[in-house]
């Protein structure tokens, strides 16, 4: 009789655990990704020019990450990494003969459909998926978001500055900038001054329509963008202290507030993890082409500087993400895919290795949680230029193939070692004082070259896969 009672108790316990697991609501995911926004462009990260009350509130209610990295200093490769959890060099999205580092309109290149995106991983758990905003991973039909795991696409297929023209490199005719819904152009040229407002409206509407099922919303804004003067809605034009750039930042902040408030109104806030970040640092330069700021970091976008790769990030999920906290451990955009997969109760395809790692312990501020990354690599296209491990960043003594934040005629190649935790502006080269650390990072760099390749070497890395599909001819008329 006693054994029977114990058996009943065990069975009841198992049923209760099973019911508890089944009753646990799935986490929704929203990723808000700005375009070319600088590390220091918002108040939570030090801006004294731009008013960002919504982001201030998000940081007060969430967790600020101060060592969060893009995988590239320019948009196509960084977005490819966010989508796939891989360095762009692993999946062939870092460079191509026709476009260079950034995909151009009517290109025959794009994200290989064989890769598994965040959207496809979450579809395994019956998530509704949408992208509202800038894609920039291929504009031909086989590369569009609707072929890469997204149920819905509303936005532009590439950067807002890629407007109608004849491209001198190959004579191709670029169409007027198209606004697309799924695989159909609904407006060309699109009115760029209304994009932020329309994306925000479309996002809140889509959330409402999918509030009763688990969802993943990717909201990659077109702004501040790649033009000399960002496009801004009339409600924000001329209102900031920093011209069109500042106007755009303040409109993007308004958009964040709209999304978070909407989640609260629908009682979804505690069920939804929201990540706010930027694809890479601001490409401001001495001629003030743009007025973004990466301070207090060193350098500009489109390079391998900290200002290009280290981007602002705030994580928000009331009741789960500890409010008003900060994380200074290294984490990356590539980590979002495995982290979301873990939180959704699934996993990436084990047959296709990725570079991202689960950072849920960092998000949740677990006691003693540290970065899961032994090393992080800074590639400029196909060239490995620098590597970070722990607080140390080593610039390799190479002749740079493109923009370099340090080497020039005045500063020829030599090992440069910075402690990017204590020396945030990268002003003190301590390579001579730390030969053992230089050797350690150099060894890790060799592992990166073996794994992912380097244009300074012959051949590709040993674990690079899937060159981009090139057997299709451009279909200009599709846009």
Tab-separated table of C-alpha atoms in Angstrom:
chain	number	residue	atom	x	y	z
A	1	UNK	CA	0.000	0.000	0.000
A	2	UNK	CA	2.817	2.404	0.915
A	3	UNK	CA	4.553	1.647	-2.368
A	4	UNK	CA	1.310	2.380	-4.228
A	5	UNK	CA	0.947	5.746	-2.476
A	6	UNK	CA	4.540	6.624	-3.292
A	7	UNK	CA	3.974	5.626	-6.909
A	8	UNK	CA	0.890	7.845	-7.016
A	9	UNK	CA	2.922	10.721	-5.607
A	10	UNK	CA	5.675	10.266	-8.185
A	11	UNK	CA	3.184	10.117	-11.040
A	12	UNK	CA	1.373	13.194	-9.732
A	13	UNK	CA	4.689	15.029	-9.472
A	14	UNK	CA	5.591	14.130	-13.028
A	15	UNK	CA	2.209	15.293	-14.249
A	16	UNK	CA	2.575	18.591	-12.376
A	17	UNK	CA	6.034	19.146	-13.862
A	18	UNK	CA	4.725	18.262	-17.322
A	19	UNK	CA	1.771	20.611	-16.903
A	20	UNK	CA	4.024	23.381	-15.568
A	21	UNK	CA	6.349	23.069	-18.555
A	22	UNK	CA	3.437	22.953	-20.992
A	23	UNK	CA	1.769	25.922	-19.316
A	24	UNK	CA	4.903	28.075	-19.363
A	25	UNK	CA	4.253	30.755	-21.964
A	26	UNK	CA	6.732	31.001	-24.815
A	27	UNK	CA	8.994	34.031	-24.871
A	28	UNK	CA	8.260	36.503	-27.657
A	29	UNK	CA	11.236	38.231	-29.273
A	30	UNK	CA	11.560	41.733	-30.734
A	31	UNK	CA	14.879	42.951	-32.188
A	32	UNK	CA	15.068	46.671	-32.983
A	33	UNK	CA	18.149	47.327	-35.104
A	34	UNK	CA	19.086	50.891	-36.085
A	35	UNK	CA	21.223	51.707	-39.126
A	36	UNK	CA	24.624	53.367	-38.573
A	37	UNK	CA	23.626	54.697	-35.152
A	38	UNK	CA	26.716	55.499	-33.086
A	39	UNK	CA	27.650	54.101	-29.681
A	40	UNK	CA	27.325	57.546	-28.102
A	41	UNK	CA	24.230	58.747	-29.976
A	42	UNK	CA	21.714	58.155	-27.176
A	43	UNK	CA	21.458	59.334	-23.592
A	44	UNK	CA	21.866	55.902	-21.950
A	45	UNK	CA	25.270	55.715	-23.657
A	46	UNK	CA	26.378	59.262	-22.957
A	47	UNK	CA	24.859	61.590	-25.531
A	48	UNK	CA	24.386	65.178	-24.379
A	49	UNK	CA	22.962	66.252	-27.750
A	50	UNK	CA	20.028	63.929	-28.331
A	51	UNK	CA	16.907	63.571	-26.210
A	52	UNK	CA	16.025	59.893	-25.855
A	53	UNK	CA	13.495	59.538	-23.009
A	54	UNK	CA	12.124	56.211	-24.240
A	55	UNK	CA	15.576	54.629	-24.285
A	56	UNK	CA	16.281	56.146	-20.874
A	57	UNK	CA	13.181	54.379	-19.578
A	58	UNK	CA	14.091	51.161	-21.382
A	59	UNK	CA	17.512	51.189	-19.706
A	60	UNK	CA	15.941	51.964	-16.316
A	61	UNK	CA	13.569	49.015	-16.742
A	62	UNK	CA	16.113	46.739	-18.424
A	63	UNK	CA	19.781	45.889	-18.762
A	64	UNK	CA	22.402	47.893	-20.621
A	65	UNK	CA	25.227	46.049	-22.404
A	66	UNK	CA	28.409	48.116	-22.789
A	67	UNK	CA	30.567	45.505	-24.562
A	68	UNK	CA	28.120	44.238	-27.178
A	69	UNK	CA	29.603	43.742	-30.646
A	70	UNK	CA	28.530	43.687	-34.240
A	71	UNK	CA	30.583	41.286	-36.362
A	72	UNK	CA	31.438	43.958	-38.947
A	73	UNK	CA	31.813	47.694	-39.335
A	74	UNK	CA	29.345	47.799	-42.227
A	75	UNK	CA	25.759	46.667	-42.659
A	76	UNK	CA	25.422	43.637	-44.984
A	77	UNK	CA	27.917	41.404	-43.144
A	78	UNK	CA	26.716	42.514	-39.706
A	79	UNK	CA	23.075	41.772	-40.603
A	80	UNK	CA	24.053	38.406	-42.053
A	81	UNK	CA	25.716	37.565	-38.739
A	82	UNK	CA	22.688	38.631	-36.727
A	83	UNK	CA	20.428	36.467	-38.877
A	84	UNK	CA	22.616	33.335	-38.900
A	85	UNK	CA	24.775	33.456	-35.758
A	86	UNK	CA	27.905	33.235	-37.918
A	87	UNK	CA	30.816	35.439	-38.834
A	88	UNK	CA	30.017	36.653	-42.326
A	89	UNK	CA	33.293	35.130	-43.538
A	90	UNK	CA	31.967	31.671	-42.644
A	91	UNK	CA	28.880	32.072	-44.833
A	92	UNK	CA	30.324	34.108	-47.714
A	93	UNK	CA	28.536	37.383	-46.892
A	94	UNK	CA	31.607	39.530	-46.280
A	95	UNK	CA	32.535	40.346	-49.879
A	96	UNK	CA	31.733	39.485	-53.476
A	97	UNK	CA	33.235	40.395	-56.870
A	98	UNK	CA	30.275	42.465	-58.021
A	99	UNK	CA	29.293	44.479	-54.943
A	100	UNK	CA	32.245	44.473	-52.582
A	101	UNK	CA	31.432	44.484	-48.862
A	102	UNK	CA	27.837	45.725	-49.178
A	103	UNK	CA	25.161	44.275	-51.446
A	104	UNK	CA	23.951	46.644	-54.174
A	105	UNK	CA	20.600	46.624	-56.007
A	106	UNK	CA	19.890	43.970	-58.672
A	107	UNK	CA	22.765	41.837	-57.446
A	108	UNK	CA	23.055	38.139	-58.193
A	109	UNK	CA	24.333	37.623	-54.642
A	110	UNK	CA	22.498	37.219	-51.345
A	111	UNK	CA	22.208	35.163	-48.177
A	112	UNK	CA	22.412	31.503	-49.129
A	113	UNK	CA	18.926	29.992	-48.635
A	114	UNK	CA	20.620	26.897	-47.185
A	115	UNK	CA	21.629	28.907	-44.109
A	116	UNK	CA	19.297	28.762	-41.097
A	117	UNK	CA	18.127	32.185	-39.900
A	118	UNK	CA	16.754	33.136	-36.481
A	119	UNK	CA	13.315	33.125	-38.074
A	120	UNK	CA	13.749	29.558	-39.329
A	121	UNK	CA	15.027	28.372	-35.953
A	122	UNK	CA	11.984	29.846	-34.199
A	123	UNK	CA	9.598	28.473	-36.831
A	124	UNK	CA	10.540	25.062	-35.396
A	125	UNK	CA	8.577	26.135	-32.327
A	126	UNK	CA	5.640	27.514	-34.339
A	127	UNK	CA	6.567	31.168	-33.947
A	128	UNK	CA	4.964	33.787	-36.155
A	129	UNK	CA	7.788	35.762	-37.801
A	130	UNK	CA	8.013	39.179	-39.427
A	131	UNK	CA	10.596	41.656	-40.623
A	132	UNK	CA	9.521	45.278	-40.855
A	133	UNK	CA	12.331	47.464	-42.157
A	134	UNK	CA	15.626	47.163	-44.023
A	135	UNK	CA	16.706	43.662	-45.146
A	136	UNK	CA	19.944	44.130	-47.136
A	137	UNK	CA	20.738	40.434	-47.567
A	138	UNK	CA	19.728	40.095	-51.203
A	139	UNK	CA	16.996	41.730	-53.307
A	140	UNK	CA	16.265	38.971	-55.807
A	141	UNK	CA	13.282	36.671	-55.106
A	142	UNK	CA	15.298	33.681	-53.899
A	143	UNK	CA	17.041	35.836	-51.267
A	144	UNK	CA	14.072	37.809	-49.900
A	145	UNK	CA	13.015	37.427	-46.228
A	146	UNK	CA	9.924	35.440	-47.220
A	147	UNK	CA	12.300	32.745	-48.516
A	148	UNK	CA	14.385	32.884	-45.320
A	149	UNK	CA	11.848	32.003	-42.627
A	150	UNK	CA	9.796	35.183	-42.369
A	151	UNK	CA	6.031	34.997	-42.754
A	152	UNK	CA	5.788	38.711	-43.489
A	153	UNK	CA	8.037	41.422	-44.942
A	154	UNK	CA	7.284	45.125	-45.100
A	155	UNK	CA	10.212	47.372	-45.901
A	156	UNK	CA	13.068	48.157	-48.236
A	157	UNK	CA	15.419	45.444	-49.570
A	158	UNK	CA	18.646	47.454	-49.118
A	159	UNK	CA	20.006	50.802	-47.881
A	160	UNK	CA	18.006	53.998	-48.200
A	161	UNK	CA	20.787	55.698	-50.194
A	162	UNK	CA	20.622	53.104	-52.994
A	163	UNK	CA	18.273	55.017	-55.244
A	164	UNK	CA	17.686	55.007	-59.019
A	165	UNK	CA	20.929	55.385	-60.982
A	166	UNK	CA	23.326	53.591	-63.289
A	167	UNK	CA	26.059	51.977	-61.255
A	168	UNK	CA	29.430	52.735	-62.795
A	169	UNK	CA	31.016	49.439	-61.688
A	170	UNK	CA	28.981	47.272	-64.055
A	171	UNK	CA	26.524	49.597	-65.802
A	172	UNK	CA	23.517	48.054	-64.030
A	173	UNK	CA	20.338	50.097	-63.802
A	174	UNK	CA	19.199	50.549	-60.232
A	175	UNK	CA	15.437	50.965	-59.795
A	176	UNK	CA	13.762	53.655	-57.685
A	177	UNK	CA	14.043	52.742	-53.990
A	178	UNK	CA	11.233	50.191	-53.519
A	179	UNK	CA	8.974	49.701	-50.529
A	180	UNK	CA	7.934	46.048	-50.543
A	181	UNK	CA	5.207	43.990	-48.954
A	182	UNK	CA	6.264	40.362	-48.970
A	183	UNK	CA	7.575	39.951	-52.546
A	184	UNK	CA	5.649	42.790	-54.192
A	185	UNK	CA	6.737	46.387	-54.692
A	186	UNK	CA	3.974	48.647	-53.372
A	187	UNK	CA	5.711	52.028	-53.726
A	188	UNK	CA	8.659	53.249	-55.794
A	189	UNK	CA	10.330	55.490	-55.042
A	190	UNK	CA	9.262	55.245	-51.434
A	191	UNK	CA	8.848	58.341	-49.277
A	192	UNK	CA	11.825	58.022	-46.950
A	193	UNK	CA	10.611	60.761	-44.611
A	194	UNK	CA	7.753	58.497	-43.492
A	195	UNK	CA	9.633	55.197	-43.126
A	196	UNK	CA	10.238	55.323	-39.368
A	197	UNK	CA	6.635	56.244	-38.670
A	198	UNK	CA	5.222	53.649	-41.077
A	199	UNK	CA	7.500	50.890	-39.781
A	200	UNK	CA	6.413	51.662	-36.227
A	201	UNK	CA	2.727	51.616	-37.151
A	202	UNK	CA	3.138	48.353	-39.077
A	203	UNK	CA	5.029	46.797	-36.165
A	204	UNK	CA	2.405	47.609	-33.539
A	205	UNK	CA	-0.345	46.392	-35.880
A	206	UNK	CA	1.466	43.103	-36.525
A	207	UNK	CA	2.054	42.558	-32.787
A	208	UNK	CA	-1.650	43.080	-32.141
A	209	UNK	CA	-2.562	40.545	-34.818
A	210	UNK	CA	-0.187	37.927	-33.359
A	211	UNK	CA	-0.539	38.563	-29.639
A	212	UNK	CA	-2.114	35.156	-29.001
A	213	UNK	CA	0.803	33.146	-30.400
A	214	UNK	CA	4.563	33.237	-29.807
A	215	UNK	CA	6.172	35.711	-32.197
A	216	UNK	CA	9.484	37.053	-33.451
A	217	UNK	CA	9.530	40.581	-34.835
A	218	UNK	CA	12.693	41.910	-36.473
A	219	UNK	CA	12.496	45.703	-36.810
A	220	UNK	CA	15.624	46.927	-38.659
A	221	UNK	CA	15.134	50.654	-39.173
A	222	UNK	CA	16.431	52.444	-42.265
A	223	UNK	CA	17.604	55.395	-40.181
A	224	UNK	CA	19.752	57.268	-39.336
A	225	UNK	CA	20.895	55.609	-42.535
A	226	UNK	CA	23.632	56.141	-45.061
A	227	UNK	CA	22.792	59.510	-46.592
A	228	UNK	CA	24.373	62.859	-45.708
A	229	UNK	CA	21.071	64.006	-44.215
A	230	UNK	CA	18.799	61.362	-42.646
A	231	UNK	CA	15.144	61.434	-43.624
A	232	UNK	CA	12.809	62.420	-40.801
A	233	UNK	CA	9.078	62.751	-40.285
A	234	UNK	CA	7.571	66.235	-40.084
A	235	UNK	CA	6.864	65.875	-36.359
A	236	UNK	CA	10.604	65.616	-35.646
A	237	UNK	CA	12.245	67.634	-38.441
A	238	UNK	CA	14.267	70.549	-37.082
A	239	UNK	CA	13.487	69.729	-33.454
A	240	UNK	CA	16.829	68.394	-32.200
A	241	UNK	CA	20.066	70.160	-31.322
A	242	UNK	CA	22.011	68.192	-33.931
A	243	UNK	CA	20.397	68.740	-37.323
A	244	UNK	CA	18.816	65.896	-39.330
A	245	UNK	CA	20.965	63.277	-37.605
A	246	UNK	CA	19.695	64.281	-34.191
A	247	UNK	CA	16.133	64.601	-35.496
A	248	UNK	CA	16.341	61.030	-36.736
A	249	UNK	CA	17.705	59.719	-33.421
A	250	UNK	CA	14.852	61.363	-31.543
A	251	UNK	CA	12.269	59.923	-33.926
A	252	UNK	CA	13.801	56.466	-33.488
A	253	UNK	CA	13.543	56.942	-29.728
A	254	UNK	CA	9.857	57.773	-30.136
A	255	UNK	CA	9.461	54.555	-32.099
A	256	UNK	CA	10.998	52.515	-29.258
A	257	UNK	CA	8.519	54.068	-26.860
A	258	UNK	CA	5.619	53.163	-29.119
A	259	UNK	CA	6.699	49.513	-29.262
A	260	UNK	CA	7.287	49.144	-25.516
A	261	UNK	CA	4.079	50.957	-24.589
A	262	UNK	CA	2.124	48.755	-26.985
A	263	UNK	CA	3.541	45.597	-25.428
A	264	UNK	CA	2.504	46.875	-22.005
A	265	UNK	CA	-0.993	47.738	-23.201
A	266	UNK	CA	-1.456	44.201	-24.535
A	267	UNK	CA	-0.067	42.668	-21.319
A	268	UNK	CA	2.808	41.205	-23.321
A	269	UNK	CA	5.711	43.021	-21.670
A	270	UNK	CA	6.630	40.241	-19.239
A	271	UNK	CA	6.393	37.676	-22.038
A	272	UNK	CA	8.521	39.589	-24.542
A	273	UNK	CA	12.290	39.998	-24.724
A	274	UNK	CA	13.152	43.200	-26.588
A	275	UNK	CA	16.698	43.849	-27.849
A	276	UNK	CA	17.569	47.348	-29.057
A	277	UNK	CA	20.877	47.922	-30.863
A	278	UNK	CA	22.617	49.209	-34.039
A	279	UNK	CA	24.109	47.315	-36.965
A	280	UNK	CA	27.468	49.102	-36.669
A	281	UNK	CA	28.964	52.376	-35.488
A	282	UNK	CA	28.383	55.797	-36.985
A	283	UNK	CA	30.514	56.505	-40.081
A	284	UNK	CA	31.144	60.121	-39.138
A	285	UNK	CA	34.329	61.665	-40.482
A	286	UNK	CA	36.390	64.833	-40.374
A	287	UNK	CA	34.248	66.504	-43.039
A	288	UNK	CA	31.152	66.008	-40.880
A	289	UNK	CA	29.457	63.996	-43.617
A	290	UNK	CA	27.302	62.659	-40.820
A	291	UNK	CA	26.981	63.822	-37.255
A	292	UNK	CA	26.841	60.545	-35.438
A	293	UNK	CA	29.031	59.951	-32.402
A	294	UNK	CA	30.843	56.825	-31.260
A	295	UNK	CA	32.330	58.537	-28.215
A	296	UNK	CA	33.825	57.658	-25.841
A	297	UNK	CA	35.025	54.872	-28.126
A	298	UNK	CA	37.784	55.374	-30.676
A	299	UNK	CA	37.184	55.429	-34.414
A	300	UNK	CA	34.437	55.544	-37.016
A	301	UNK	CA	32.162	53.042	-38.696
A	302	UNK	CA	33.301	51.106	-41.776
A	303	UNK	CA	36.584	50.205	-40.038
A	304	UNK	CA	37.768	47.743	-37.375
A	305	UNK	CA	37.820	50.314	-34.592
A	306	UNK	CA	35.890	49.897	-31.355
A	307	UNK	CA	33.654	52.700	-32.598
A	308	UNK	CA	32.720	50.585	-35.608
A	309	UNK	CA	32.239	47.197	-33.945
A	310	UNK	CA	31.101	47.918	-30.393
A	311	UNK	CA	27.472	49.001	-30.517
A	312	UNK	CA	24.921	50.073	-27.915
A	313	UNK	CA	22.491	47.418	-26.684
A	314	UNK	CA	19.650	47.383	-24.189
A	315	UNK	CA	17.756	44.229	-23.232
A	316	UNK	CA	14.238	44.587	-21.786
A	317	UNK	CA	11.764	42.120	-20.356
A	318	UNK	CA	10.093	43.368	-17.160
A	319	UNK	CA	10.049	40.785	-14.396
A	320	UNK	CA	12.783	38.731	-16.019
A	321	UNK	CA	15.596	41.057	-17.081
A	322	UNK	CA	16.799	42.806	-13.899
A	323	UNK	CA	15.904	46.484	-14.057
A	324	UNK	CA	18.499	49.245	-14.059
A	325	UNK	CA	21.462	46.889	-14.434
A	326	UNK	CA	24.518	46.866	-16.660
A	327	UNK	CA	26.621	44.112	-18.241
A	328	UNK	CA	30.235	44.742	-19.256
A	329	UNK	CA	30.935	41.186	-20.447
A	330	UNK	CA	31.703	40.696	-24.142
A	331	UNK	CA	28.724	39.522	-26.185
A	332	UNK	CA	27.805	39.753	-29.849
A	333	UNK	CA	24.955	39.944	-32.339
A	334	UNK	CA	25.839	36.392	-33.346
A	335	UNK	CA	24.732	35.276	-29.882
A	336	UNK	CA	21.105	36.247	-30.436
A	337	UNK	CA	20.274	33.174	-32.543
A	338	UNK	CA	21.479	30.510	-30.066
A	339	UNK	CA	20.138	32.528	-27.125
A	340	UNK	CA	16.668	32.895	-28.623
A	341	UNK	CA	16.725	29.226	-29.569
A	342	UNK	CA	17.538	28.255	-25.983
A	343	UNK	CA	14.826	30.497	-24.530
A	344	UNK	CA	12.304	29.120	-27.036
A	345	UNK	CA	13.144	25.523	-26.202
A	346	UNK	CA	14.851	24.597	-29.456
A	347	UNK	CA	18.331	24.619	-30.959
A	348	UNK	CA	20.182	25.531	-34.167
A	349	UNK	CA	20.994	22.892	-36.754
A	350	UNK	CA	23.978	20.955	-35.293
A	351	UNK	CA	25.113	20.052	-38.805
A	352	UNK	CA	25.824	23.708	-39.578
A	353	UNK	CA	28.249	25.087	-36.959
A	354	UNK	CA	27.723	28.670	-35.873
A	355	UNK	CA	29.910	31.163	-34.017
A	356	UNK	CA	27.329	32.661	-31.661
A	357	UNK	CA	26.916	31.330	-28.115
A	358	UNK	CA	24.078	31.329	-25.610
A	359	UNK	CA	24.229	34.519	-23.514
A	360	UNK	CA	21.016	33.981	-21.565
A	361	UNK	CA	23.012	33.908	-18.277
A	362	UNK	CA	24.260	37.420	-19.096
A	363	UNK	CA	20.792	38.624	-20.050
A	364	UNK	CA	19.297	37.282	-16.845
A	365	UNK	CA	22.264	38.478	-14.749
A	366	UNK	CA	22.960	35.027	-13.324
A	367	UNK	CA	25.435	35.174	-10.474
A	368	UNK	CA	28.998	34.759	-11.735
A	369	UNK	CA	28.005	34.792	-15.414
A	370	UNK	CA	30.891	35.696	-17.720
A	371	UNK	CA	31.375	35.952	-21.458
A	372	UNK	CA	31.278	32.576	-23.221
A	373	UNK	CA	33.744	33.841	-25.857
A	374	UNK	CA	37.440	33.052	-25.646
A	375	UNK	CA	38.095	35.364	-28.573
A	376	UNK	CA	36.369	37.804	-30.896
A	377	UNK	CA	37.629	38.628	-34.396
A	378	UNK	CA	37.626	41.951	-36.229
A	379	UNK	CA	37.557	41.365	-39.985
A	380	UNK	CA	37.597	44.041	-42.646
A	381	UNK	CA	36.083	42.198	-45.582
A	382	UNK	CA	38.288	39.134	-46.016
A	383	UNK	CA	41.175	40.541	-43.980
A	384	UNK	CA	41.635	39.761	-40.290
A	385	UNK	CA	42.869	43.008	-38.734
A	386	UNK	CA	42.406	42.591	-34.995
A	387	UNK	CA	41.388	40.174	-32.239
A	388	UNK	CA	40.031	40.587	-28.723
A	389	UNK	CA	40.320	38.212	-25.778
A	390	UNK	CA	39.306	39.275	-22.299
A	391	UNK	CA	40.057	43.007	-21.966
A	392	UNK	CA	42.789	42.896	-24.627
A	393	UNK	CA	42.569	43.908	-28.275
A	394	UNK	CA	45.498	43.277	-30.592
A	395	UNK	CA	45.819	44.949	-34.004
A	396	UNK	CA	47.921	42.669	-36.184
A	397	UNK	CA	50.888	44.273	-38.001
A	398	UNK	CA	49.503	44.060	-41.531
A	399	UNK	CA	49.204	46.267	-44.542
A	400	UNK	CA	45.498	47.150	-44.429
A	401	UNK	CA	43.359	46.266	-47.419
A	402	UNK	CA	40.779	48.925	-46.587
A	403	UNK	CA	39.934	51.441	-43.876
A	404	UNK	CA	42.105	51.040	-40.809
A	405	UNK	CA	41.633	52.952	-37.562
A	406	UNK	CA	45.361	53.223	-36.840
A	407	UNK	CA	47.727	52.279	-39.650
A	408	UNK	CA	48.622	54.932	-42.210
A	409	UNK	CA	51.691	56.551	-43.702
A	410	UNK	CA	52.216	58.258	-40.348
A	411	UNK	CA	51.634	55.016	-38.391
A	412	UNK	CA	53.097	52.021	-40.242
A	413	UNK	CA	52.013	48.507	-39.255
A	414	UNK	CA	53.230	47.289	-35.868
A	415	UNK	CA	51.599	45.247	-33.115
A	416	UNK	CA	49.149	47.457	-31.218
A	417	UNK	CA	47.746	46.174	-27.936
A	418	UNK	CA	45.022	48.018	-26.056
A	419	UNK	CA	43.148	47.261	-22.866
A	420	UNK	CA	39.701	48.194	-24.168
A	421	UNK	CA	38.161	48.017	-20.696
A	422	UNK	CA	40.501	50.453	-18.968
A	423	UNK	CA	41.657	52.388	-22.063
A	424	UNK	CA	38.300	52.901	-23.747
A	425	UNK	CA	39.692	55.436	-26.242
A	426	UNK	CA	42.523	53.090	-27.306
A	427	UNK	CA	45.236	55.649	-26.605
A	428	UNK	CA	47.901	53.541	-24.865
A	429	UNK	CA	49.685	50.886	-26.928
A	430	UNK	CA	51.045	48.430	-24.345
A	431	UNK	CA	52.330	45.735	-26.717
A	432	UNK	CA	55.972	46.058	-25.632
A	433	UNK	CA	55.056	45.755	-21.969
A	434	UNK	CA	52.963	42.616	-22.549
A	435	UNK	CA	54.740	40.247	-24.983
A	436	UNK	CA	53.024	37.180	-23.496
A	437	UNK	CA	49.575	38.637	-24.148
A	438	UNK	CA	50.590	39.608	-27.680
A	439	UNK	CA	51.720	36.020	-28.296
A	440	UNK	CA	48.496	34.620	-26.806
A	441	UNK	CA	46.292	36.776	-29.053
A	442	UNK	CA	48.520	36.105	-32.060
A	443	UNK	CA	47.967	32.379	-31.514
A	444	UNK	CA	44.202	32.917	-31.397
A	445	UNK	CA	44.451	34.949	-34.602
A	446	UNK	CA	46.109	31.995	-36.314
A	447	UNK	CA	43.187	29.817	-35.246
A	448	UNK	CA	40.793	32.343	-36.815
A	449	UNK	CA	42.761	32.262	-40.046
A	450	UNK	CA	42.641	28.475	-40.100
A	451	UNK	CA	38.925	28.482	-39.399
A	452	UNK	CA	37.589	31.480	-41.353
A	453	UNK	CA	40.389	32.427	-43.723
A	454	UNK	CA	42.322	35.623	-44.309
A	455	UNK	CA	43.136	37.336	-47.581
A	456	UNK	CA	46.760	37.550	-46.467
A	457	UNK	CA	46.858	33.772	-46.827
A	458	UNK	CA	46.334	31.461	-49.763
A	459	UNK	CA	42.999	29.625	-49.775
A	460	UNK	CA	39.882	29.800	-47.627
A	461	UNK	CA	39.470	28.777	-44.036
A	462	UNK	CA	38.934	25.117	-43.314
A	463	UNK	CA	35.356	25.546	-42.105
A	464	UNK	CA	34.022	28.153	-44.502
A	465	UNK	CA	30.924	26.877	-46.265
A	466	UNK	CA	28.487	27.633	-49.013
A	467	UNK	CA	29.620	30.318	-51.401
A	468	UNK	CA	26.768	32.589	-52.390
A	469	UNK	CA	24.428	31.326	-55.109
A	470	UNK	CA	25.619	32.852	-58.358
A	471	UNK	CA	23.784	30.776	-60.935
A	472	UNK	CA	20.852	33.219	-61.175
A	473	UNK	CA	20.818	36.229	-63.414
A	474	UNK	CA	19.764	39.551	-61.852
A	475	UNK	CA	16.046	40.174	-62.185
A	476	UNK	CA	15.876	43.956	-62.296
A	477	UNK	CA	12.269	44.013	-63.361
A	478	UNK	CA	11.259	42.233	-60.149
A	479	UNK	CA	11.805	45.495	-58.389
